Amino acid sequence: MAYDAVAPGSSPQTDPFTPSADSVLWRKDFLLGAATASYQIEGAVDEDGRLPSIWDTFSATPGKVLAGDTGAVACDHYHRWEGDLDLLTRLNFEAYRLSIAWPRVMDEAGRPNQKGLDFYKRLLGRLKDKGLQTFVTLYHWDLPQHLEDRGGWLNRETVYRFADYADLMSRQLAGHVDAWTTLNEPWCSAFLGYGNGHHAPGLANVRYATQAMHHLLLAHGQATQVLRTNDPASIKGIVANVGRGTPASSSEADRRAAHLFEVQHNAWILDPLLKGEYPADLWALWPGAEPLVLAGDMQTIAAPLDFLGINYYFRTNVKSDGAHGFVDVPLPDVERTQMGWEVNPDGLRDLLTGFHGTFANLPPIYITENGMASDDQVRDGRVDDTQRISFLKRHLAAVDQAVKQGVDVRGYFVWSLLDNFEWAFGYERRFGVVHVDYGTQQRTVKRSGELIAQFIDARSKRD
């Protein structure tokens, strides 16, 4: 299954998805879905007992989010969820990945907030009525602010509060969820939130980042045990965002830099989960930043997974910083998205095959996020997002190549169903296959969404 790459300055192809006859995409057991996250789409931050989250606080702080945007309204999904689920049906998606807003379902004392719980019960019930598989993420970055006030992920107590949250949700929603995901992208929560301050809660200390990561992974391990007890029929996993690093030259120093890039982005998370230990080279990169690890922690973190979610967006070219780290060296004349990220589908294939060769116990994989931002505009009632169409084709082709090299990939979720609040970039960057007019909340299916719908329909009719 091969698609033409897009040369700088050229026009991406816009023809329908036409994978080769032997592509994994034609398999009816290969799941095709769309993904969203609570704070990015729900809005209604002050309604029905929802408490403030760290992202409410962060986005309300001047200078933290582009244009001063916040998630207060977002896509107003809290009120428009029925129409948004109809879009999933219209686009023929077979699965939906969503997240639960922790501040919406529990009060400060840990008691359930029934109105918040009822919202997710209605939503998941409608998804099951529509025949969609449900992938539910417990934590997509919206930590209750009252927990951050007590130290957040730097405080080991948050691990136990997360286990309480997982217990409540899995007891309340057992039978409504096909797949539970404990955490989305702990790298972003730990490094961007506590290491460089780009994300909430906005702290910037590498030692904070490593301790936050340890508590996040420990919370994952404890929650996984709870989920297995309360909802044994579902599958359980975690979602990691991974990065492909390549050296700026063939020098030993630059090759080492690329290795350290992938240690920091990938092995920092995957080694504890799949090997029960942190990579030794991480402490060569960050000497003296080892977290406090108590007896039994690593065994809890390394609890067996039913699946691993992989989020992939871009490749990073790096060189040695002359000490014990790396610096980015952006390549000239390569295709980039509105985020400035390099489009590099081969990086996804290479990472998948690399993980397959590295981890003997690698669980089945779902690509839980893949997509791109562009400055999409509605013209004459249409959105012709030609670059996104080409992007998705080439990344699906990369997944197909990885499967043919032995990697057990069982599904793919496009990021995202809707244009939404893109964290520190606010509403400027559009990732959806459905355009959202934030002034009117009008939804317009983009050309990429139309082509996805056509392909899934064609697949369903294939012998």
Coordinates of N, CA and C in Angstrom, one line a residue, residues 147-340:
L147 N -6.4 18.9 44.0 CA -5.3 18.0 44.2 C -4.0 18.6 43.8
E148 N -4.0 19.5 42.8 CA -2.7 20.2 42.5 C -2.4 21.1 43.7
D149 N -3.4 21.7 44.3 CA -3.1 22.6 45.4 C -2.4 21.8 46.6
R150 N -2.5 20.5 46.6 CA -1.8 19.7 47.6 C -0.5 19.0 47.0
G151 N -0.1 19.5 45.9 CA 1.1 19.0 45.3 C 1.0 18.3 44.0
G152 N -0.3 18.0 43.6 CA -0.5 17.3 42.3 C 0.3 16.0 42.1
W153 N 0.9 15.8 41.0 CA 1.6 14.6 40.7 C 2.9 14.5 41.4
L154 N 3.3 15.6 42.1 CA 4.5 15.5 42.9 C 4.2 14.9 44.3
N155 N 2.9 14.8 44.6 CA 2.5 14.2 45.9 C 2.0 12.8 45.7
R156 N 2.6 11.9 46.4 CA 2.3 10.4 46.2 C 0.8 10.2 46.6
E157 N 0.2 11.1 47.4 CA -1.2 10.9 47.7 C -2.1 11.0 46.5
T158 N -1.7 11.7 45.5 CA -2.5 11.7 44.2 C -2.6 10.4 43.6
V159 N -1.6 9.5 43.7 CA -1.7 8.1 43.2 C -2.9 7.4 43.8
Y160 N -3.1 7.6 45.1 CA -4.2 6.9 45.8 C -5.5 7.5 45.5
R161 N -5.5 8.8 45.3 CA -6.8 9.5 44.9 C -7.2 9.0 43.4
F162 N -6.2 8.8 42.6 CA -6.5 8.3 41.2 C -7.1 6.9 41.3
A163 N -6.5 6.1 42.2 CA -7.1 4.7 42.3 C -8.5 4.8 42.8
D164 N -8.9 5.7 43.7 CA -10.2 5.9 44.1 C -11.1 6.3 42.9
Y165 N -10.6 7.2 42.1 CA -11.4 7.7 40.9 C -11.6 6.5 40.0
A166 N -10.5 5.7 39.7 CA -10.7 4.5 38.8 C -11.7 3.6 39.4
D167 N -11.7 3.4 40.7 CA -12.7 2.5 41.4 C -14.1 3.0 41.1
L168 N -14.3 4.3 41.4 CA -15.7 4.8 41.2 C -16.1 4.6 39.7
M169 N -15.3 5.0 38.8 CA -15.7 5.0 37.4 C -15.9 3.6 36.9
S170 N -15.1 2.7 37.3 CA -15.2 1.3 36.8 C -16.4 0.6 37.4
R171 N -16.8 1.0 38.6 CA -18.0 0.4 39.2 C -19.2 1.0 38.6
Q172 N -19.2 2.3 38.3 CA -20.3 3.0 37.7 C -20.5 2.6 36.2
L173 N -19.5 2.4 35.5 CA -19.5 2.3 34.0 C -19.2 0.9 33.5
A174 N -19.1 -0.1 34.4 CA -18.8 -1.5 34.0 C -19.9 -1.9 33.0
G175 N -19.5 -2.5 31.9 CA -20.4 -2.9 30.9 C -20.7 -1.9 29.8
H176 N -20.3 -0.7 30.0 CA -20.4 0.4 29.0 C -19.1 0.6 28.3
V177 N -18.0 0.0 28.8 CA -16.7 0.4 28.2 C -16.0 -0.9 27.7
D178 N -15.6 -0.8 26.4 CA -14.8 -1.9 25.8 C -13.4 -1.9 26.2
A179 N -12.8 -0.7 26.3 CA -11.4 -0.6 26.6 C -11.1 0.6 27.5
W180 N -10.5 0.3 28.7 CA -10.1 1.4 29.6 C -8.6 1.8 29.3
T181 N -8.4 3.1 29.2 CA -7.1 3.6 29.2 C -6.9 4.4 30.5
T182 N -5.8 4.1 31.3 CA -5.6 4.8 32.5 C -5.2 6.2 32.3
L183 N -4.1 6.4 31.5 CA -3.5 7.7 31.3 C -3.3 8.0 29.8
N184 N -3.5 9.2 29.4 CA -3.1 9.7 28.1 C -1.7 10.4 28.2
E185 N -0.7 10.0 27.5 CA 0.5 10.7 27.3 C 1.1 11.2 28.6
P186 N 1.6 10.2 29.5 CA 2.2 10.7 30.7 C 3.5 11.5 30.5
W187 N 4.1 11.4 29.3 CA 5.3 12.2 29.0 C 4.9 13.7 29.0
C188 N 3.7 14.0 28.4 CA 3.3 15.4 28.4 C 2.9 15.9 29.8
S189 N 2.2 15.1 30.5 CA 1.8 15.5 31.9 C 3.0 15.7 32.7
A190 N 4.0 14.9 32.6 CA 5.2 15.0 33.5 C 6.2 16.1 32.9
F191 N 6.6 16.0 31.7 CA 7.6 16.9 31.2 C 7.1 18.3 30.8
L192 N 6.0 18.3 30.1 CA 5.4 19.6 29.7 C 4.8 20.3 30.9
G193 N 4.2 19.5 31.8 CA 3.5 20.1 33.0 C 4.5 20.5 34.1
Y194 N 5.5 19.6 34.4 CA 6.3 19.8 35.5 C 7.8 20.1 35.2
G195 N 8.2 19.7 33.9 CA 9.6 19.9 33.5 C 9.9 21.2 32.8
N196 N 9.1 21.6 31.9 CA 9.4 22.9 31.2 C 8.3 23.9 31.3
G197 N 7.1 23.6 31.9 CA 6.1 24.6 32.2 C 5.2 25.0 31.0
H198 N 5.4 24.3 29.9 CA 4.5 24.6 28.7 C 3.1 24.3 28.9
H199 N 2.8 23.3 29.7 CA 1.4 22.8 30.0 C 1.1 23.0 31.5
A200 N -0.1 22.9 31.9 CA -0.6 22.9 33.3 C 0.1 21.8 34.0
P201 N 0.5 22.0 35.3 CA 0.3 23.2 36.1 C 1.4 24.3 35.9
G202 N 2.3 24.1 34.9 CA 3.2 25.2 34.6 C 4.5 25.3 35.4
L203 N 4.9 24.1 36.0 CA 6.2 24.1 36.8 C 7.3 23.7 35.8
A204 N 8.5 24.1 36.2 CA 9.7 23.9 35.3 C 10.9 23.4 36.1
N205 N 11.0 22.1 36.3 CA 12.2 21.6 37.0 C 12.3 20.1 36.7
V206 N 13.4 19.7 36.1 CA 13.5 18.3 35.6 C 13.3 17.3 36.7
R207 N 13.7 17.6 38.0 CA 13.4 16.7 39.1 C 12.0 16.6 39.4
Y208 N 11.2 17.7 39.2 CA 9.8 17.6 39.3 C 9.2 16.6 38.3
A209 N 9.7 16.8 37.1 CA 9.2 15.9 36.0 C 9.4 14.4 36.2
T210 N 10.6 14.0 36.7 CA 10.8 12.6 36.9 C 10.0 12.1 38.1
Q211 N 9.8 12.9 39.1 CA 9.0 12.4 40.2 C 7.5 12.4 39.8
A212 N 7.0 13.4 39.1 CA 5.7 13.3 38.6 C 5.5 12.1 37.7
M213 N 6.4 11.8 36.8 CA 6.3 10.6 36.0 C 6.2 9.4 36.8
H214 N 7.0 9.2 37.8 CA 6.9 8.0 38.6 C 5.5 7.9 39.3
H215 N 5.0 9.0 39.8 CA 3.7 8.9 40.4 C 2.6 8.6 39.4
L216 N 2.7 9.2 38.2 CA 1.8 8.9 37.1 C 1.8 7.4 36.8
L217 N 2.9 6.9 36.6 CA 3.0 5.5 36.2 C 2.6 4.6 37.3
L218 N 2.9 4.9 38.6 CA 2.4 4.2 39.7 C 0.9 4.2 39.8
A219 N 0.3 5.4 39.5 CA -1.2 5.5 39.5 C -1.8 4.6 38.4
H220 N -1.1 4.6 37.3 CA -1.5 3.7 36.2 C -1.6 2.2 36.7
G221 N -0.5 1.8 37.4 CA -0.4 0.4 37.9 C -1.5 0.1 38.9
Q222 N -1.7 1.0 39.8 CA -2.7 0.8 40.8 C -4.1 0.8 40.2
A223 N -4.4 1.7 39.3 CA -5.7 1.8 38.7 C -6.0 0.5 37.8
T224 N -4.9 0.0 37.2 CA -5.1 -1.2 36.4 C -5.6 -2.3 37.2
Q225 N -5.1 -2.5 38.4 CA -5.6 -3.5 39.3 C -7.0 -3.3 39.7
V226 N -7.4 -2.1 40.0 CA -8.8 -1.8 40.3 C -9.7 -2.1 39.1
L227 N -9.3 -1.7 37.9 CA -10.1 -1.9 36.7 C -10.3 -3.4 36.5
R228 N -9.3 -4.2 36.7 CA -9.4 -5.6 36.4 C -10.4 -6.3 37.4
T229 N -10.5 -5.7 38.6 CA -11.4 -6.3 39.6 C -12.8 -5.9 39.3
N230 N -13.0 -4.6 39.0 CA -14.4 -4.1 38.8 C -15.0 -4.3 37.4
D231 N -14.2 -4.4 36.4 CA -14.8 -4.6 35.0 C -13.9 -5.6 34.3
P232 N -14.0 -6.9 34.6 CA -13.1 -7.9 34.0 C -13.4 -8.1 32.5
A233 N -14.5 -7.7 32.0 CA -14.8 -8.0 30.6 C -14.1 -7.1 29.7
S234 N -13.7 -5.9 30.2 CA -13.0 -4.9 29.3 C -11.5 -5.2 29.2
I235 N -10.9 -4.5 28.2 CA -9.4 -4.6 28.2 C -8.8 -3.3 28.8
K236 N -7.6 -3.4 29.3 CA -7.0 -2.3 30.0 C -5.6 -2.0 29.4
G237 N -5.4 -0.7 29.3 CA -4.1 -0.3 28.7 C -3.7 1.1 29.1
I238 N -2.7 1.7 28.5 CA -2.2 3.0 28.7 C -1.8 3.6 27.3
V239 N -1.8 4.9 27.2 CA -1.5 5.6 25.9 C -0.2 6.4 26.1
A240 N 0.8 6.1 25.3 CA 2.0 6.8 25.3 C 2.2 7.6 24.0
N241 N 2.6 8.8 24.1 CA 3.0 9.5 22.9 C 4.5 9.3 22.6
V242 N 4.9 8.9 21.4 CA 6.2 8.5 21.1 C 6.8 9.4 20.1
G243 N 8.1 9.5 20.1 CA 8.8 10.4 19.2 C 10.0 9.7 18.5
R244 N 10.1 10.0 17.2 CA 11.2 9.4 16.4 C 12.3 10.5 16.4
G245 N 13.5 10.1 16.9 CA 14.6 11.0 16.8 C 15.7 10.5 15.8
T246 N 16.2 11.4 15.0 CA 17.2 11.0 14.0 C 18.4 12.0 14.2
P247 N 19.6 11.5 13.9 CA 20.8 12.3 14.1 C 21.1 13.3 13.0
A248 N 21.6 14.4 13.3 CA 21.8 15.5 12.3 C 23.0 15.1 11.4
S249 N 23.9 14.2 11.9 CA 25.0 13.8 11.2 C 25.4 12.3 11.6
S250 N 26.4 11.8 10.9 CA 26.7 10.4 11.2 C 27.8 10.3 12.4
S251 N 28.0 11.5 13.0 CA 29.0 11.5 14.1 C 28.5 10.7 15.3
E252 N 29.4 10.1 16.0 CA 29.1 9.3 17.2 C 28.3 10.2 18.2
A253 N 28.7 11.4 18.3 CA 28.0 12.3 19.3 C 26.6 12.6 18.9
D254 N 26.3 12.7 17.6 CA 24.9 13.0 17.1 C 24.1 11.7 17.2
R255 N 24.7 10.6 16.9 CA 24.0 9.3 17.0 C 23.6 9.1 18.5
R256 N 24.5 9.4 19.4 CA 24.2 9.3 20.8 C 23.1 10.3 21.2
A257 N 23.1 11.5 20.6 CA 22.0 12.5 20.9 C 20.6 11.9 20.5
A258 N 20.6 11.3 19.3 CA 19.3 10.8 18.8 C 18.8 9.6 19.7
H259 N 19.8 8.8 20.2 CA 19.5 7.8 21.1 C 18.9 8.3 22.4
L260 N 19.5 9.4 22.9 CA 19.0 10.0 24.2 C 17.6 10.6 24.0
F261 N 17.4 11.2 22.8 CA 16.1 11.7 22.5 C 15.0 10.7 22.6
E262 N 15.3 9.5 22.1 CA 14.3 8.4 22.1 C 14.2 7.8 23.5
V263 N 15.3 7.8 24.3 CA 15.3 7.4 25.7 C 14.3 8.3 26.4
Q264 N 14.5 9.6 26.3 CA 13.6 10.5 27.0 C 12.2 10.5 26.6
H265 N 11.9 10.3 25.3 CA 10.5 10.4 24.8 C 9.8 9.0 24.9
N266 N 10.6 7.9 24.8 CA 9.9 6.6 24.6 C 10.3 5.7 25.8
A267 N 11.6 5.4 26.0 CA 12.0 4.5 27.0 C 11.6 4.9 28.4
W268 N 11.6 6.2 28.7 CA 11.2 6.7 30.0 C 9.9 6.2 30.4
I269 N 9.0 6.0 29.5 CA 7.7 5.4 29.8 C 7.6 3.9 29.5
L270 N 8.1 3.5 28.4 CA 7.9 2.1 28.0 C 8.7 1.1 28.8
D271 N 10.0 1.5 29.2 CA 10.8 0.6 30.0 C 10.2 0.2 31.3
P272 N 9.7 1.2 32.1 CA 9.1 0.8 33.4 C 7.8 0.0 33.2
L273 N 7.0 0.2 32.1 CA 5.8 -0.5 31.9 C 6.1 -2.0 31.4
L274 N 7.2 -2.1 30.6 CA 7.4 -3.4 29.9 C 8.6 -4.1 30.4
K275 N 9.5 -3.4 31.1 CA 10.7 -4.1 31.7 C 10.8 -3.9 33.2
G276 N 10.0 -3.1 33.8 CA 10.0 -2.9 35.2 C 11.1 -2.1 35.7
E277 N 11.7 -1.3 34.9 CA 12.9 -0.4 35.3 C 13.0 0.8 34.5
Y278 N 13.5 1.8 35.0 CA 13.8 3.0 34.2 C 15.1 2.8 33.4
P279 N 15.2 3.4 32.2 CA 16.4 3.3 31.4 C 17.6 4.0 32.1
A280 N 18.7 3.3 32.2 CA 19.9 3.9 32.9 C 20.4 5.1 32.1
D281 N 20.2 5.2 30.8 CA 20.7 6.3 30.1 C 19.9 7.6 30.4
L282 N 18.7 7.4 31.0 CA 17.9 8.6 31.3 C 18.7 9.5 32.4
W283 N 19.4 8.8 33.3 CA 20.1 9.5 34.3 C 21.5 10.0 33.8
A284 N 21.9 9.5 32.7 CA 23.1 10.2 32.0 C 22.6 11.5 31.4
L285 N 21.4 11.5 30.9 CA 20.8 12.7 30.3 C 20.5 13.7 31.4
W286 N 19.9 13.2 32.5 CA 19.5 14.1 33.7 C 20.1 13.6 34.9
P287 N 21.4 13.8 35.1 CA 22.1 13.3 36.3 C 21.5 13.9 37.6
G288 N 21.3 13.0 38.6 CA 20.8 13.5 39.8 C 19.3 13.7 39.9
A289 N 18.5 13.3 38.8 CA 17.1 13.6 38.8 C 16.3 12.3 39.1
E290 N 16.9 11.3 39.6 CA 16.1 10.1 39.9 C 15.0 10.3 40.9
P291 N 13.8 9.7 40.6 CA 12.7 9.9 41.5 C 12.8 9.0 42.8
L292 N 12.1 9.3 43.8 CA 12.0 8.5 44.9 C 11.1 7.3 44.6
V293 N 11.6 6.1 44.6 CA 10.9 4.9 44.3 C 10.9 4.0 45.5
L294 N 9.7 3.6 45.9 CA 9.6 2.7 47.1 C 9.5 1.3 46.7
A295 N 9.7 0.4 47.7 CA 9.7 -1.0 47.4 C 8.3 -1.4 46.9
G296 N 8.4 -2.2 45.8 CA 7.2 -2.7 45.2 C 6.6 -1.8 44.1
D297 N 7.1 -0.5 44.0 CA 6.6 0.4 43.0 C 6.7 -0.1 41.6
M298 N 7.9 -0.6 41.2 CA 8.2 -1.0 39.8 C 7.4 -2.2 39.4
Q299 N 7.1 -3.1 40.4 CA 6.3 -4.3 40.1 C 4.8 -3.9 39.8
T300 N 4.4 -2.9 40.6 CA 3.0 -2.3 40.3 C 2.9 -1.7 39.0
I301 N 3.9 -0.9 38.6 CA 3.9 -0.2 37.3 C 3.9 -1.2 36.2
A302 N 4.7 -2.3 36.3 CA 4.9 -3.2 35.2 C 3.8 -4.3 35.2
A303 N 2.6 -4.0 35.8 CA 1.5 -5.0 35.6 C 1.2 -5.2 34.2
P304 N 0.9 -6.5 33.8 CA 0.6 -6.8 32.4 C -0.5 -5.9 31.8
L305 N -0.2 -5.5 30.5 CA -1.2 -4.7 29.8 C -1.9 -5.5 28.7
D306 N -3.2 -5.2 28.5 CA -3.9 -5.9 27.5 C -3.7 -5.2 26.1
F307 N -3.3 -3.9 26.1 CA -3.0 -3.2 24.9 C -2.2 -2.0 25.3
L308 N -1.4 -1.5 24.3 CA -0.7 -0.3 24.4 C -1.2 0.7 23.3
G309 N -1.6 1.9 23.8 CA -2.0 2.9 22.8 C -0.7 3.7 22.4
I310 N -0.6 4.0 21.2 CA 0.5 4.8 20.6 C 0.0 6.0 19.9
N311 N 0.5 7.2 20.4 CA 0.2 8.4 19.7 C 1.4 8.9 19.0
Y312 N 1.3 9.2 17.7 CA 2.5 9.6 16.9 C 2.1 10.8 16.1
Y313 N 3.0 11.8 16.0 CA 2.7 13.0 15.2 C 3.9 13.4 14.3
F314 N 5.2 13.3 14.7 CA 6.2 13.9 14.0 C 7.6 13.3 14.3
R315 N 8.6 13.6 13.5 CA 10.0 13.2 13.7 C 10.8 14.5 14.1
T316 N 11.8 14.3 14.9 CA 12.7 15.3 15.4 C 14.1 15.0 15.0
N317 N 14.8 15.9 14.3 CA 16.2 15.8 14.0 C 17.0 16.5 15.0
V318 N 18.0 15.8 15.6 CA 18.8 16.4 16.7 C 20.3 16.2 16.5
K319 N 21.0 17.0 17.3 CA 22.4 16.9 17.4 C 22.9 17.0 18.8
S320 N 24.1 16.6 19.1 CA 24.6 16.7 20.5 C 24.7 18.2 20.9
D321 N 24.4 18.4 22.2 CA 24.5 19.7 22.7 C 25.9 20.0 23.2
G322 N 26.8 19.1 23.0 CA 28.2 19.2 23.4 C 28.5 18.8 24.9
A323 N 27.4 18.4 25.6 CA 27.5 17.9 27.0 C 26.9 16.5 27.1
H324 N 25.8 16.4 27.7 CA 25.2 15.1 27.8 C 23.8 15.0 27.3
G325 N 23.4 15.9 26.4 CA 22.1 16.0 25.9 C 22.0 16.2 24.4
F326 N 20.9 16.8 24.0 CA 20.6 17.0 22.6 C 19.9 18.3 22.3
V327 N 20.0 18.8 21.1 CA 19.2 20.0 20.7 C 18.6 19.7 19.4
D328 N 17.5 20.3 19.1 CA 16.8 20.1 17.9 C 17.5 20.8 16.7
V329 N 17.5 20.2 15.6 CA 18.1 20.8 14.4 C 17.0 20.7 13.3
P330 N 16.1 21.6 13.2 CA 15.0 21.5 12.2 C 15.6 21.3 10.7
L331 N 15.1 20.4 10.0 CA 15.5 20.2 8.6 C 14.9 21.2 7.7
P332 N 15.6 21.7 6.7 CA 15.0 22.6 5.8 C 14.2 21.9 4.7
D333 N 13.3 22.6 4.1 CA 12.6 22.0 2.9 C 11.9 20.7 3.1
V334 N 11.3 20.6 4.3 CA 10.5 19.4 4.5 C 9.1 19.8 4.7
E335 N 8.1 18.9 4.5 CA 6.7 19.2 4.7 C 6.4 19.4 6.2
R336 N 5.7 20.4 6.5 CA 5.3 20.6 7.9 C 3.9 20.9 8.1
T337 N 3.3 20.7 9.3 CA 1.9 21.0 9.6 C 1.9 22.4 10.1
Q338 N 0.6 22.9 10.4 CA 0.4 24.2 11.0 C 1.1 24.3 12.4
M339 N 1.4 23.2 13.0 CA 2.1 23.2 14.3 C 3.6 23.4 14.1
G340 N 4.1 23.3 12.9 CA 5.5 23.3 12.6 C 6.2 22.0 12.7

